Coordinates of C-alpha atoms in Angstrom, one line a residue:
Chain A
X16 CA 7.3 12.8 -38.7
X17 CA 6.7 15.5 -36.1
X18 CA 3.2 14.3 -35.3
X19 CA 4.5 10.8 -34.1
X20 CA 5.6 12.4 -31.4
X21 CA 3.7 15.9 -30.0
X22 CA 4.8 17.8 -27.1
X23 CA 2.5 19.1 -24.9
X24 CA 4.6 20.6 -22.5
X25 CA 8.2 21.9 -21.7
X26 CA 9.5 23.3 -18.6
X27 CA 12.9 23.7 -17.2
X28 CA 13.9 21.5 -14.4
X29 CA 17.5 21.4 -12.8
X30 CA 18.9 23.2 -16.2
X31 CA 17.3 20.4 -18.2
X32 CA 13.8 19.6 -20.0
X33 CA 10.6 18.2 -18.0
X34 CA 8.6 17.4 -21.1
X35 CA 5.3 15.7 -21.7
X36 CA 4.7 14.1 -25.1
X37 CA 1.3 12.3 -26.0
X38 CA 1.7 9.4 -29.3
X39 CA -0.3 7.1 -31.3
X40 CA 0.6 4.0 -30.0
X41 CA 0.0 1.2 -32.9
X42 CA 0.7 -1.3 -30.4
X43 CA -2.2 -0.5 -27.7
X44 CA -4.3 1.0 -30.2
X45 CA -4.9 3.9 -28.9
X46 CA -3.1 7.3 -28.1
X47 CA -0.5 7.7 -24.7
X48 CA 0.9 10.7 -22.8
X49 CA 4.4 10.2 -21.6
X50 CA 6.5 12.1 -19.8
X51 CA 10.7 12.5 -20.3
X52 CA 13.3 14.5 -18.5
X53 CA 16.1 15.1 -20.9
X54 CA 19.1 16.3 -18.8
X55 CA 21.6 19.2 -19.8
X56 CA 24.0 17.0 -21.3
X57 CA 21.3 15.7 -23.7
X58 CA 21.9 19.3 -25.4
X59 CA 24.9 18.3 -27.0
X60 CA 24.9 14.6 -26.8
X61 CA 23.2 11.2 -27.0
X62 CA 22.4 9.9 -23.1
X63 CA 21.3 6.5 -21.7
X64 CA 17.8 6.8 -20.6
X65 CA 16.1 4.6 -17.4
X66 CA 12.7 3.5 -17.8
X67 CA 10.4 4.0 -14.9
X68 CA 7.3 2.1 -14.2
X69 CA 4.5 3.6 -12.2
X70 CA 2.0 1.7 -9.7
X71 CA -1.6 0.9 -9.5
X72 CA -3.4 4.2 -10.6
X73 CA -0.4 6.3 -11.3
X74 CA 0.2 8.3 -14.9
X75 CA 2.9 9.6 -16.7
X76 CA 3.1 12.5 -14.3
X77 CA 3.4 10.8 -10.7
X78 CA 7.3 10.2 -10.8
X79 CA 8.3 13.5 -12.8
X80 CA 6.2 15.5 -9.7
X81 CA 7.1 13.6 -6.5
X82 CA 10.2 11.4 -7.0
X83 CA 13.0 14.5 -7.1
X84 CA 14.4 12.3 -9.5
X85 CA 15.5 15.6 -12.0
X86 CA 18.1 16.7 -9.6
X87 CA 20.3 13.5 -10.1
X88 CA 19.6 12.8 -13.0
X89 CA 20.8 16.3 -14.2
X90 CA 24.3 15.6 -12.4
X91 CA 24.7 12.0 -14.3
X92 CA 23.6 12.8 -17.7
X93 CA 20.7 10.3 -17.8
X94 CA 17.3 10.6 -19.2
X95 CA 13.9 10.1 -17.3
X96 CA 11.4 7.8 -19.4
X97 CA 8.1 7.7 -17.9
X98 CA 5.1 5.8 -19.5
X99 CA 1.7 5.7 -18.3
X100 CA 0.2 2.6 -16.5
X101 CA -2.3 1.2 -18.8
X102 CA -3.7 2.1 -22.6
X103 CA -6.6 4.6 -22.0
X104 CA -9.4 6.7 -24.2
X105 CA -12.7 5.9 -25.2
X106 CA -12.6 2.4 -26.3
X107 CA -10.3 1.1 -23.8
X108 CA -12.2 -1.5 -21.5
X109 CA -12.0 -0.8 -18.0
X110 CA -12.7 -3.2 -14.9
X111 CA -16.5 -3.7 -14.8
X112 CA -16.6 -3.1 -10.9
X113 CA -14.9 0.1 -11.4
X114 CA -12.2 -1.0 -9.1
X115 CA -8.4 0.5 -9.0
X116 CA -6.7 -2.8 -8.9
X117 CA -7.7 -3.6 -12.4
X118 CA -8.0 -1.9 -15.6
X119 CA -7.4 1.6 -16.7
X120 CA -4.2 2.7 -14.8
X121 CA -3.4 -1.0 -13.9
X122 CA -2.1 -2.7 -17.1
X123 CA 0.6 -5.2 -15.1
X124 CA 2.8 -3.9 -17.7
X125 CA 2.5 -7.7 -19.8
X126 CA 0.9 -8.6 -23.2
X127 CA -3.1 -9.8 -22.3
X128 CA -4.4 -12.9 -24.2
X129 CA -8.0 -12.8 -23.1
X130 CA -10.9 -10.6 -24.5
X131 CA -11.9 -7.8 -24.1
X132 CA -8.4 -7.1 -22.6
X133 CA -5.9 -8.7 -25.3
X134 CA -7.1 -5.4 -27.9
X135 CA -5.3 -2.5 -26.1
X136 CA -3.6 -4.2 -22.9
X137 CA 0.0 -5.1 -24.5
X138 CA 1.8 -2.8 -22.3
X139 CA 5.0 -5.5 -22.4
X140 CA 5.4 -4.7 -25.7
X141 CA 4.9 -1.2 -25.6
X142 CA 7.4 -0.8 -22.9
X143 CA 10.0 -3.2 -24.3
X144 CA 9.8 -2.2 -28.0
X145 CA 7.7 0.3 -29.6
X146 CA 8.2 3.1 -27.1
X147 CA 12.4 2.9 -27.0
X148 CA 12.2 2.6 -31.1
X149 CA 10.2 5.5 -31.1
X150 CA 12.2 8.2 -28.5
X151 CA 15.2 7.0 -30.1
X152 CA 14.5 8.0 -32.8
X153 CA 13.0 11.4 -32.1
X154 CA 15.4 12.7 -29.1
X155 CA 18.8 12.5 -28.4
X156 CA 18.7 9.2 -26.4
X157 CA 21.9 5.9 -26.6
X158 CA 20.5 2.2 -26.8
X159 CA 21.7 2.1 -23.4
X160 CA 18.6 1.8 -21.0
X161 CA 18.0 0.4 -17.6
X162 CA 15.1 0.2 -15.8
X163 CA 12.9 0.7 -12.5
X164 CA 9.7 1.3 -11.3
X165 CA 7.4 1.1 -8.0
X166 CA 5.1 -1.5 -6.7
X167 CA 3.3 -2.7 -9.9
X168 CA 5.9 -1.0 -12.0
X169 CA 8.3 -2.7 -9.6
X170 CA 6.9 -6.0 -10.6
X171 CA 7.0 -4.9 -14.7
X172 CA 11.0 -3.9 -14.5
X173 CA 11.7 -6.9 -12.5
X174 CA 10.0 -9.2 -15.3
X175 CA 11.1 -7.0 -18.1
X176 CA 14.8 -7.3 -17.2
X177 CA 14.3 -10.6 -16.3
X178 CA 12.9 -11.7 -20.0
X179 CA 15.2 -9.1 -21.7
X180 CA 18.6 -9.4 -20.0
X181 CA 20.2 -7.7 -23.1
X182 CA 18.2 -4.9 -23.8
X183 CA 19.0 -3.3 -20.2
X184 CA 22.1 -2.5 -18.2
X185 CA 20.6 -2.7 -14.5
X186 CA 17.0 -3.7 -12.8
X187 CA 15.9 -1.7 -9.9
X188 CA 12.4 -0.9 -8.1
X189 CA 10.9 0.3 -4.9
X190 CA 8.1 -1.9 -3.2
X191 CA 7.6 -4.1 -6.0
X192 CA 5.0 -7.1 -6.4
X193 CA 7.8 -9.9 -6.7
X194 CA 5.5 -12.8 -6.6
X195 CA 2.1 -11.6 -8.4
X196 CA 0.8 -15.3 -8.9
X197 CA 0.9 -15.4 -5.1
X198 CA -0.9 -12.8 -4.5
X199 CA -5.0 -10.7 -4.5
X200 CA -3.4 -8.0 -6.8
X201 CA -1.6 -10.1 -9.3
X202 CA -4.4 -13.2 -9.4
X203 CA -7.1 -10.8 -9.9
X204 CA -5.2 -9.4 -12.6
X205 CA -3.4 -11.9 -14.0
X206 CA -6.7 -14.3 -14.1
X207 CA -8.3 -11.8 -16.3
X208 CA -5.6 -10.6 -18.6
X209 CA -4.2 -14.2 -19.1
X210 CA -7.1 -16.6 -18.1
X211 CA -7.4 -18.8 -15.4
X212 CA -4.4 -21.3 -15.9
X213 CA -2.2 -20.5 -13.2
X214 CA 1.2 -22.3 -15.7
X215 CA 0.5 -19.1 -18.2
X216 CA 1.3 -16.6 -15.4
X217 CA 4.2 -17.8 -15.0
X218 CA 6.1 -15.8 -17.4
X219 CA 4.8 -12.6 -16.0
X220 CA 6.2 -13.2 -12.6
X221 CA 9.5 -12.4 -11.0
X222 CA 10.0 -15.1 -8.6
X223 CA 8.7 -17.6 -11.0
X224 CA 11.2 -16.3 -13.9
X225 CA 14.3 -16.8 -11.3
X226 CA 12.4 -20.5 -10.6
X227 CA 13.3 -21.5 -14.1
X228 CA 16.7 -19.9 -14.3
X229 CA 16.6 -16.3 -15.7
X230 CA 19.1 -13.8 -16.2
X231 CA 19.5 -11.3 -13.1
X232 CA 21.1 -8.4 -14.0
X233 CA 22.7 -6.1 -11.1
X234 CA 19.6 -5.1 -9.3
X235 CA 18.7 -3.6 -6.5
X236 CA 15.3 -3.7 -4.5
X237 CA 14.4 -1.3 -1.7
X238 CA 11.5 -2.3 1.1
X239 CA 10.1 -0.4 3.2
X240 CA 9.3 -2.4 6.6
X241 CA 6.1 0.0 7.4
X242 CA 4.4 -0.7 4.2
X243 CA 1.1 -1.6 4.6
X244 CA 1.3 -4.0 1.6
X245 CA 4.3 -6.1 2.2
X246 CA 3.2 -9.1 4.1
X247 CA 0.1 -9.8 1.6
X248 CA 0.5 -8.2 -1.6
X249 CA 4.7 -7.4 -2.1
X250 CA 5.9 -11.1 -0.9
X251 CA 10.0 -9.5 -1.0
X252 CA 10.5 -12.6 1.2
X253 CA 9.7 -15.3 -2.0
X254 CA 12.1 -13.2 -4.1
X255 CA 14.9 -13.2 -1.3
X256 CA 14.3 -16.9 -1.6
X257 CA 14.3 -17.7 -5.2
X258 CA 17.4 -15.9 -5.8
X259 CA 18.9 -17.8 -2.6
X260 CA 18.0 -21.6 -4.1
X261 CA 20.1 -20.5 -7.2
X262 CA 22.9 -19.0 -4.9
X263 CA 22.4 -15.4 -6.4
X264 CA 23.7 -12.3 -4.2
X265 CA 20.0 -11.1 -2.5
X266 CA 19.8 -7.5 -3.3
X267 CA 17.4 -6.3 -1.4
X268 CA 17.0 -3.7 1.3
X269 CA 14.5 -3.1 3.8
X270 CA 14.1 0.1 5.5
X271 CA 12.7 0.7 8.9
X272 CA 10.3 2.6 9.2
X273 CA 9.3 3.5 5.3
X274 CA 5.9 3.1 4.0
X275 CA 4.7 2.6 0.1
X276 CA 4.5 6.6 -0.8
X277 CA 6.5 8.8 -2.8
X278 CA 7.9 9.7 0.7
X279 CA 10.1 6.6 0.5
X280 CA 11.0 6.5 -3.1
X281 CA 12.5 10.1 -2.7
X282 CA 14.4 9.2 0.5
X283 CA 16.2 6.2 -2.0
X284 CA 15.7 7.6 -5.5
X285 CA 19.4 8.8 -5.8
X286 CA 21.3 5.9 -4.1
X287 CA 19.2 4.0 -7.1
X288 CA 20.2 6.5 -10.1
X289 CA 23.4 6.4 -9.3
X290 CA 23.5 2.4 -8.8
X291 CA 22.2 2.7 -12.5
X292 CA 24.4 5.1 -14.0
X293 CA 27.4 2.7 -12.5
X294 CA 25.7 0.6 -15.4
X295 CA 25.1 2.8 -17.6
X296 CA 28.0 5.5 -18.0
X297 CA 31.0 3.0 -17.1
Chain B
X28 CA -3.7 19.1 25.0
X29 CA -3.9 16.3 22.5
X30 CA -6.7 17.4 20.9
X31 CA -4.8 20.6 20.3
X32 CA -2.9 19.0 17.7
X33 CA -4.2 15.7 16.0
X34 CA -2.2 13.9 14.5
X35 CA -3.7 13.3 10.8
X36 CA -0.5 11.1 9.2
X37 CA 2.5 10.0 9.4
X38 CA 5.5 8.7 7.0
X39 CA 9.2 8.3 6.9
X40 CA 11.1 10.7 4.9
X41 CA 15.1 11.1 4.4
X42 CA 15.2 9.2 8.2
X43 CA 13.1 12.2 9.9
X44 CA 8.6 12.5 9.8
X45 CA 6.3 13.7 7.3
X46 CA 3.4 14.9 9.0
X47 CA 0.5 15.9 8.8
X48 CA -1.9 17.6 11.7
X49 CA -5.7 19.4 11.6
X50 CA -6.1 21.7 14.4
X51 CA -9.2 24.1 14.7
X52 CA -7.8 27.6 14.8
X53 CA -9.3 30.0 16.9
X54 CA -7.9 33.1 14.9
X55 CA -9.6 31.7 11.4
X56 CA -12.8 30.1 13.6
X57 CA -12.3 26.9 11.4
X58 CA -11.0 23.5 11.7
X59 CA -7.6 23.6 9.7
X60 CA -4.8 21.1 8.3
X61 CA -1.1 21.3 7.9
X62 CA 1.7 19.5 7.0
X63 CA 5.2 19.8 9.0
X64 CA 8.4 17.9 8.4
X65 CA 10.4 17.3 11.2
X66 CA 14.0 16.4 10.6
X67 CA 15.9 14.0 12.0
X68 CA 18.1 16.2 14.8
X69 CA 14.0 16.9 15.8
X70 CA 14.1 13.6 17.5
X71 CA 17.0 14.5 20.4
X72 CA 16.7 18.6 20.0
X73 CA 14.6 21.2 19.5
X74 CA 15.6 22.7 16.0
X75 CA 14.4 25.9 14.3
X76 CA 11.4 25.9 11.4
X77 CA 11.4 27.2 8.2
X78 CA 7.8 28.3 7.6
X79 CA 6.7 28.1 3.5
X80 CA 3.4 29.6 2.2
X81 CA 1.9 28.4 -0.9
X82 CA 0.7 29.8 -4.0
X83 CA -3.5 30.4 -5.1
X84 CA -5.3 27.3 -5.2
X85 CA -2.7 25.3 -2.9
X86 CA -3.3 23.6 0.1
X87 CA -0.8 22.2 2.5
X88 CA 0.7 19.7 0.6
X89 CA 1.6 21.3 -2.8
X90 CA 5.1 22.0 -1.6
X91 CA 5.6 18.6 1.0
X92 CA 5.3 16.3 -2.0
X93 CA 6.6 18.1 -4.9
X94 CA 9.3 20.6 -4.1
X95 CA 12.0 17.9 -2.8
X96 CA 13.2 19.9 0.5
X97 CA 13.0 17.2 2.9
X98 CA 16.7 15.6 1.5
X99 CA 18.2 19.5 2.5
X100 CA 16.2 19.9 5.4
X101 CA 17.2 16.6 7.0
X102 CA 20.8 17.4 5.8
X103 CA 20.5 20.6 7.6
X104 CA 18.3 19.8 10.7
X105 CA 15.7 22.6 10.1
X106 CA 12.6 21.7 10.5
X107 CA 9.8 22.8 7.7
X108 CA 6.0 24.0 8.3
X109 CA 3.6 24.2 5.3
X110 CA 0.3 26.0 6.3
X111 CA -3.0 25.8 4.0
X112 CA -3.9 29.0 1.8
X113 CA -6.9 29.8 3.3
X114 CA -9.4 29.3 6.1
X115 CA -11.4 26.1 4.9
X116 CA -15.1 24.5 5.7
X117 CA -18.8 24.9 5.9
X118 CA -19.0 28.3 6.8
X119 CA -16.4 30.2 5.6
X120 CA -17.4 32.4 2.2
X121 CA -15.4 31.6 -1.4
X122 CA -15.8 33.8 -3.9
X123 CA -19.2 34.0 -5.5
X124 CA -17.8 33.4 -8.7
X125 CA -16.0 30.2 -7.8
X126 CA -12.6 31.6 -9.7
X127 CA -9.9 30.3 -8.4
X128 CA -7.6 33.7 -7.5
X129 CA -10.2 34.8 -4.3
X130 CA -11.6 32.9 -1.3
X131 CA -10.4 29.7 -0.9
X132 CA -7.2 28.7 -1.6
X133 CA -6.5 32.4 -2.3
X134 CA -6.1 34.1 1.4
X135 CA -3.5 36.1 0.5
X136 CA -2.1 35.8 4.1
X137 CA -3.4 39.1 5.3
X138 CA -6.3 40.1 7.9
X139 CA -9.2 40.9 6.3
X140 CA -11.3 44.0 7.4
X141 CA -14.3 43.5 5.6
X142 CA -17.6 41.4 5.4
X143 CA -18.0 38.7 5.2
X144 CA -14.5 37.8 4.5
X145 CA -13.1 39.6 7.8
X146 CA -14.7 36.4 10.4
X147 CA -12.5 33.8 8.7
X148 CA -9.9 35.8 6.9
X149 CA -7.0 36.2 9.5
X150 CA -4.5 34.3 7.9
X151 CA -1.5 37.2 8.9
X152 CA -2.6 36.5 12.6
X153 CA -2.7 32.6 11.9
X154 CA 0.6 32.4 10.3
X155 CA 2.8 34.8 12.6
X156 CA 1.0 34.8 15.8
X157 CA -1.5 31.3 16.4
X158 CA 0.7 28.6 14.3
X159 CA 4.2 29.6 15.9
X160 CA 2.4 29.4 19.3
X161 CA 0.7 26.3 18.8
X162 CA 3.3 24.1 17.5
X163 CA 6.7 25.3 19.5
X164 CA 4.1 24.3 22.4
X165 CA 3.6 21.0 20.8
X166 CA 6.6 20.1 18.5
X167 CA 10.1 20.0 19.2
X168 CA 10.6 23.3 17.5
X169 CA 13.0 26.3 18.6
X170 CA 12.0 29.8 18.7
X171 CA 14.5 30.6 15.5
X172 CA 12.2 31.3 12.0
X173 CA 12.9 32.0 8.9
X174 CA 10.0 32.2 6.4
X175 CA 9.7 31.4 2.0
X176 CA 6.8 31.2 0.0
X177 CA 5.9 30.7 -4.0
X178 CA 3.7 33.4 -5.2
X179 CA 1.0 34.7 -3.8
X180 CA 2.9 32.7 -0.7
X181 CA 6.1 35.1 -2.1
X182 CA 4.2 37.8 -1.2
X183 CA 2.8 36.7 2.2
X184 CA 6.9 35.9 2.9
X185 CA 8.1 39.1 2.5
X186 CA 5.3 41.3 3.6
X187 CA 5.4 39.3 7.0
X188 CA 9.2 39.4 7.2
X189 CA 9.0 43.0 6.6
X190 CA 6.7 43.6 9.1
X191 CA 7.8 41.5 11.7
X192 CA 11.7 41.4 11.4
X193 CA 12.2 40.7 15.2
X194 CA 10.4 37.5 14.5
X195 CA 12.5 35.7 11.5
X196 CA 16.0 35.4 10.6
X197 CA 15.5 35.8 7.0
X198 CA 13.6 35.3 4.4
X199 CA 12.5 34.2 0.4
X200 CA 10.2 33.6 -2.4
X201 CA 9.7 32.4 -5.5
X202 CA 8.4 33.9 -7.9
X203 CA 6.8 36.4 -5.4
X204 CA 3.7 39.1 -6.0
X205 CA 5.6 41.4 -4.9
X206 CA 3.7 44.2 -5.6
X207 CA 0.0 43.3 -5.1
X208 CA -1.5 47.2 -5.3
X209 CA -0.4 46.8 -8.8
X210 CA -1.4 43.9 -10.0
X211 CA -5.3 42.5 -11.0
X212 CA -4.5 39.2 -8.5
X213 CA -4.0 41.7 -5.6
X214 CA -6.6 44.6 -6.7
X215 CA -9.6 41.8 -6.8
X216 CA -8.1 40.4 -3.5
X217 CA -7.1 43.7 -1.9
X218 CA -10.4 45.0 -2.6
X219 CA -12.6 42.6 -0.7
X220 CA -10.5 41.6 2.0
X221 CA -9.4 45.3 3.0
X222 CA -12.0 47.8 0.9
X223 CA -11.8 49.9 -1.9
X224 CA -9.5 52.3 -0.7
X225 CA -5.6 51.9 -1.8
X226 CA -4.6 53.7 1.3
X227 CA -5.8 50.3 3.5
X228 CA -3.5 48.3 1.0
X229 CA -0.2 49.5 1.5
X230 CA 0.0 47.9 4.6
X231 CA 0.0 44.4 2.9
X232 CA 1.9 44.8 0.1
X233 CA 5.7 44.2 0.0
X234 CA 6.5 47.3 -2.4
X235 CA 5.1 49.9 -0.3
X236 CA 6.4 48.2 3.0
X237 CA 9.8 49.0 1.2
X238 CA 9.0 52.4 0.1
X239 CA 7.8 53.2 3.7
X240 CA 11.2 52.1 5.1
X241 CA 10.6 48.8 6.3
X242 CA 13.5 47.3 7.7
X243 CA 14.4 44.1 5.2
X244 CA 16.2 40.8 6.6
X245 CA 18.0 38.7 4.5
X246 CA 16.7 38.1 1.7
X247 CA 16.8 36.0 -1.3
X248 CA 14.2 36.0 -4.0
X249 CA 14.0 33.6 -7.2
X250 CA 12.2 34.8 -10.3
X251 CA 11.8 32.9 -13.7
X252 CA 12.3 34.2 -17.1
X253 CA 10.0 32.0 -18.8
X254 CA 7.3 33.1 -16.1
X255 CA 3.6 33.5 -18.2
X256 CA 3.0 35.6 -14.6
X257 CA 6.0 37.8 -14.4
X258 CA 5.2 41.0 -16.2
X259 CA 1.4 41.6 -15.0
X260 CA 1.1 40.0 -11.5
X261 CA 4.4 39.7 -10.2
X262 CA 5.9 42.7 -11.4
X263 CA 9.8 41.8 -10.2
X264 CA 10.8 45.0 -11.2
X265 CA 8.9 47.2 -8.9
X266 CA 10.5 45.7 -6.2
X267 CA 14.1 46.2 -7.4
X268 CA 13.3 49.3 -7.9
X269 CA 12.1 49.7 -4.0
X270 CA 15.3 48.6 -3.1
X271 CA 17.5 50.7 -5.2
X272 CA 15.2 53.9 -3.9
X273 CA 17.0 52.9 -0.5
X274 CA 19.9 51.9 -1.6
X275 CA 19.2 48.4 -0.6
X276 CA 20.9 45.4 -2.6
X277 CA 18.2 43.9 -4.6
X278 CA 18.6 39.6 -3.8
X279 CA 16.7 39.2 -7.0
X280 CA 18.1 36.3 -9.9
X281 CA 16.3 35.7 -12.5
X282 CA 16.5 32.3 -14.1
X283 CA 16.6 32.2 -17.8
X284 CA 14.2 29.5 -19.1
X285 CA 11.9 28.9 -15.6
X286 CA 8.9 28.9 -15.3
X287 CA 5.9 29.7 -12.5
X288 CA 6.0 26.0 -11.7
X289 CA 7.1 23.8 -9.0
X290 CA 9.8 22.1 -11.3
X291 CA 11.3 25.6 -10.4
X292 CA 10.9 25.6 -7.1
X293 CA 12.3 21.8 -6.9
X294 CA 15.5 22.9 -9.3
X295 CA 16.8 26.1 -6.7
X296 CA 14.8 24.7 -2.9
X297 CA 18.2 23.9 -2.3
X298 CA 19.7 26.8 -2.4
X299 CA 16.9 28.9 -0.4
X300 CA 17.2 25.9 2.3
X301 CA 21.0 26.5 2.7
X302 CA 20.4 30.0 2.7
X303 CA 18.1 29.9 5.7
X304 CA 20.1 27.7 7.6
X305 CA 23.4 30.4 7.6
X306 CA 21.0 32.8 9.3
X307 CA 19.0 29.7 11.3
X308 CA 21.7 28.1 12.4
X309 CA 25.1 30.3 13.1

């Protein structure tokens, strides 16, 4: 059983565990580094985890490094779960320009249907199901799970909650692509992981699964009004409306003066764990 | 006077600026880079800097994006200034062996007597003397200094606070070489930069600045238990032992289950900050 799971590393953090695990996933064929915080209170007890989704070219290791998330997350007893961005190892197909935006580190965190992609790229269901099933059942983590994540991973918890209203307490993210059909990231993307039919994105898409009457569970989005990608890529403005044509409480915050770094997810990072641990711990 | 000081980046950060700036330094005769944060009292006052020196194979941003001080120092209104390691660029020599523990990255923040090392090799005179200068010219930064460091940075805090006690309120490390004479990071280093003869070293090493009777500020010094480093290159001990000599209180804690990285520095920056800022700021 212990090889399902191997650690690589463990370091203290905040009187807790920074740890990095690397797994077989059966799902994406191939094998994953992850990294978990496990706070103090995990010592002694089961706690509720949040599930953070990375951005275009991140890892495991961006968030556990620059975020400052451990400190907070030490005080309310939750867990840190934090996958990588896309499948990866030999084998893996990567974008044949070599570009960021696609590919390796850039798996839009949904289930591809096209080839070569539709082998490993099935990060949805790695996310949703095989990677909870397996940490619960190898560390001291509840069902109770909510999740967030930053820019691409902003756009994967935001369709995640969205399609799975009952697996999560609370929906957060920093930055995040709302409206991927609508925009260069997401069509490039989206046009090669789920072909060219612009109808079949439309499950993968935030403001298109509020269209049709989703779930929202509490969320809460944070902006940053300096970011270079808001106008063309982010589009917060077609979630703000969605949610208004269905008379649902915008929760979204811009900040003046933030930009799309780690910078601006540490400024916010606590106000949003302890929005989530409302959720989680009431 | 703009060219003094150029402005590299940018970003908001818990409401103040993370910044970064290249400068060429006379002192080092090389162009250099640093990274400041200004809090945000900086933009109606002139408030005092904490300088922090980073460990071997650093540059300026290690600590500005992974050790979370920003939240304290905005809290606090200090302002925080994060040199590189090392004089950088076409030019200047790196150890002929490439390692990783000499030359670049590795400039152990003392003034090197001997070639080739001694043209470049001033970072003692760039840190106390040159940076101070440049940027209380430039940047709304008081006169009032206190000074921290991880490591090889450690020892660079406390042998310039030890030498220079009219110059900084107080002072701390992390996981410090404190006693680089005795070690085989600061006998390769030491023997290069300042020659083969121990004598030359004393002056740069934090022990035998104690043993001589230099006067100590307040100080505060972090070590952790689970520390691969601690019994051959940082030798903790040695410098409790210094203390006790002159019946000195020893502000050593160790930290069961810590180790040498910077989810150590991130889990007690806290407590330094608010340590610095009852000597910055009474």
């Amino acid at each position: 059983m212990m090889s399902e799971l191997e650690l690589l590393s463990q370091v203290r953090c905040f009187e807790g565990e920074q740890r990095q695990y690397r797994h077989v996933s059966k799902r994406l064929g191939c094998s994953m580094q992850l990294s978990v915080y496990l706070p103090p209170q995990a010592q002694t007890q089961k706690v509720p985890a949040l599930y953070w989704l990375s951005g275009l070219t991140c890892n495991d290791q961006n968030f556990s490094t620059k975020a400052g998330a451990q400190r907070v997350a030490a005080e309310l007893g939750v867990a840190l779960v934090m996958p990588d961005t896309s499948p990866r190892g030999e084998g893996v197909p990567d974008d044949p320009e070599g570009h960021w935006d696609f590919g390796l580190g850039a798996g839009f965190y949904l289930n591809a249907t096209q080839a070569p992609w539709s082998e490993h790229y099935q990060m949805y269901d790695y996310v949703v199901e095989e990677l909870p099933a397996l940490l619960q059942a190898h560390l001291p983590l509840s069902e109770l799970q909510s999740i967030s994540g930053h820019s691409m991973g902003g756009h994967g918890a935001l369709v995640i909650a969205l399609r799975n209203p009952g697996r999560y307490r609370s929906v957060s993210a920093f930055a995040p692509i709302v409206h991927p059909s609508a925009c260069p990231w997401g069509q490039k993307a989206f046009s090669r992981y789920l072909g060219e039919d612009p109808e079949r994105w439309k499950a993968w898409d935030s403001v298109e699964l509020l269209r049709q009457g989703a779930e929202l569970l509490p969320a809460l989005i944070d902006q940053g009004l300096a970011d270079n990608f808001l106008e063309q890529e982010l589009r917060t403005p077609d979630w703000q409306a969605a949610c208004q044509a269905r008379g649902l409480e915008v929760p979204v915050r811009y900040r003046e003066g933030y930009d799309h770094s780690y910078y601006f997810i540490a400024s916010f990072i606590e106000e949003h764990l302890r929005f989530h641990a409302q959720h989680l711990l009431q």
